[in-house]
Short mmCIF file of C-alpha atoms in Angstrom, two decimals:
data_model
loop_
_atom_site.label_atom_id
_atom_site.label_comp_id
_atom_site.label_asym_id
_atom_site.label_seq_id
_atom_site.Cartn_x
_atom_site.Cartn_y
_atom_site.Cartn_z
CA UNK A 94 63.80 54.99 -68.09
CA UNK A 95 65.64 58.07 -65.45
CA UNK A 96 66.60 56.84 -62.03
CA UNK A 97 67.59 59.74 -59.82
CA UNK A 98 69.48 58.63 -56.34
CA UNK A 99 70.77 61.57 -54.42
CA UNK A 100 74.36 60.91 -52.26
CA UNK A 101 73.87 63.90 -50.43
CA UNK A 102 74.25 66.80 -53.01
CA UNK A 103 75.62 64.60 -55.32
CA UNK A 104 71.95 63.99 -58.17
CA UNK A 105 73.02 60.98 -60.37
CA UNK A 106 70.96 60.29 -63.17
CA UNK A 107 70.53 57.01 -64.03
CA UNK A 108 70.14 56.61 -67.63
CA UNK A 109 67.63 53.46 -67.22
CA UNK A 110 66.05 51.78 -70.95
CA UNK A 111 67.73 48.65 -71.98
CA UNK A 112 69.20 48.32 -73.51
CA UNK A 113 70.74 50.77 -75.25
CA UNK A 114 70.59 53.40 -72.92
CA UNK A 115 69.02 54.85 -76.55
CA UNK A 116 67.25 58.54 -76.07
CA UNK A 117 64.45 58.38 -77.07
CA UNK A 118 61.35 61.64 -76.72
CA UNK A 119 60.58 60.71 -73.35
CA UNK A 120 63.76 60.02 -71.83
CA UNK A 121 65.09 63.62 -73.79
CA UNK A 122 62.29 65.42 -72.90
CA UNK A 123 62.99 63.84 -68.50
CA UNK A 124 66.74 64.52 -69.24
CA UNK A 125 66.69 68.22 -69.81
CA UNK A 126 63.40 68.16 -67.21
CA UNK A 127 66.27 66.70 -64.57
CA UNK A 128 68.39 68.91 -65.76
CA UNK A 129 67.05 72.09 -65.64
CA UNK A 130 65.43 71.13 -61.80
CA UNK A 131 68.49 69.96 -60.53
CA UNK A 132 69.52 73.33 -58.70
CA UNK A 133 66.23 74.28 -57.79
CA UNK A 134 66.22 71.33 -55.47
CA UNK A 135 69.24 72.15 -53.99
CA UNK A 136 71.85 69.58 -55.95
CA UNK A 137 75.00 71.03 -56.29
CA UNK A 138 75.91 68.51 -58.78
CA UNK A 139 74.75 66.10 -61.04
CA UNK A 140 76.58 62.64 -62.02
CA UNK A 141 74.67 61.07 -65.53
CA UNK A 142 75.60 56.93 -65.97
CA UNK A 143 74.20 54.09 -67.84
CA UNK A 144 75.64 50.50 -66.85
CA UNK A 145 78.47 48.51 -66.29
CA UNK A 146 79.03 48.08 -70.63
CA UNK A 147 76.68 51.45 -72.17
CA UNK A 148 76.09 54.62 -71.38
CA UNK A 149 73.56 55.03 -73.85
CA UNK A 150 73.79 53.99 -77.62
CA UNK A 151 72.65 56.74 -78.69
CA UNK A 152 69.62 58.59 -80.22
CA UNK A 153 67.57 55.91 -80.56
CA UNK A 154 67.29 55.38 -83.89
CA UNK A 155 64.09 53.40 -84.97
CA UNK A 156 61.94 55.74 -82.90
CA UNK A 157 63.24 59.12 -84.45
CA UNK A 158 62.18 56.84 -87.80
CA UNK A 159 58.44 56.76 -87.18
CA UNK A 160 58.42 59.71 -86.36
CA UNK A 161 55.89 62.83 -88.94
CA UNK A 162 57.99 65.39 -90.41
CA UNK A 163 56.18 67.38 -86.89
CA UNK A 164 57.29 64.50 -84.46
CA UNK A 165 60.89 64.58 -85.07
CA UNK A 166 61.01 69.34 -85.15
CA UNK A 167 59.75 68.43 -81.13
CA UNK A 168 62.45 65.97 -80.35
CA UNK A 169 65.79 67.40 -82.64
CA UNK A 170 64.59 70.39 -80.16
CA UNK A 171 64.36 68.71 -77.07
CA UNK A 172 67.89 67.75 -78.20
CA UNK A 173 68.91 70.65 -78.23
CA UNK A 174 67.46 71.38 -75.12
CA UNK A 175 68.96 69.40 -72.80
CA UNK A 176 72.41 69.84 -74.45
CA UNK A 177 71.59 73.88 -73.83
CA UNK A 178 70.72 72.76 -70.45
CA UNK A 179 74.36 71.39 -69.22
CA UNK A 180 75.93 73.70 -71.29
CA UNK A 181 74.16 76.45 -69.11
CA UNK A 182 73.98 74.36 -65.87
CA UNK A 183 75.37 76.83 -62.72
CA UNK A 184 75.97 72.76 -60.24
CA UNK A 185 78.34 70.45 -61.81
CA UNK A 186 77.51 68.25 -64.43
CA UNK A 187 80.05 64.93 -64.10
CA UNK A 188 79.05 62.11 -67.14
CA UNK A 189 79.96 58.47 -65.82
CA UNK A 190 80.95 56.60 -69.11
CA UNK A 191 81.14 52.91 -67.77
CA UNK A 192 80.83 51.60 -71.14
CA UNK A 193 80.23 52.21 -75.00
CA UNK A 194 79.09 55.32 -75.65
CA UNK A 195 78.64 56.02 -79.59
CA UNK A 196 76.78 59.34 -81.17
CA UNK A 197 73.97 61.00 -79.58
CA UNK A 198 75.82 59.22 -76.00
CA UNK A 199 79.55 60.85 -77.14
CA UNK A 200 77.09 64.14 -77.69
CA UNK A 201 75.14 64.08 -74.44
CA UNK A 202 78.82 63.08 -72.32
CA UNK A 203 80.77 65.89 -74.32
CA UNK A 204 78.25 68.77 -72.99
CA UNK A 205 78.59 68.11 -69.29
CA UNK A 206 81.94 69.26 -67.84
CA UNK A 207 83.79 66.08 -67.28
CA UNK A 208 83.65 62.04 -68.26
#
């Protein structure tokens, strides 16, 4: 769901949740944790990437529709924690957009320092 590749001091976090790299609760949490841990682990920059043709299709609406109120609140808190982690990161974050990035995918890229 999230592939990590080190390119020297640059950590690439590749969204790997076919077919659209939709952001489900587990991926949102994994991304937030990885962004927060990157500088502690020695990374000097983070690149978020998808696959050719699609960066991220945004929040996984079919999964969200199955959640109860508590699950939805938790997911939204985690999504906001992810956005906060990107905005407050002490190292640069870059979204490598090689395709579609609607809705939550666009929000994810907007919170990066560069696209």
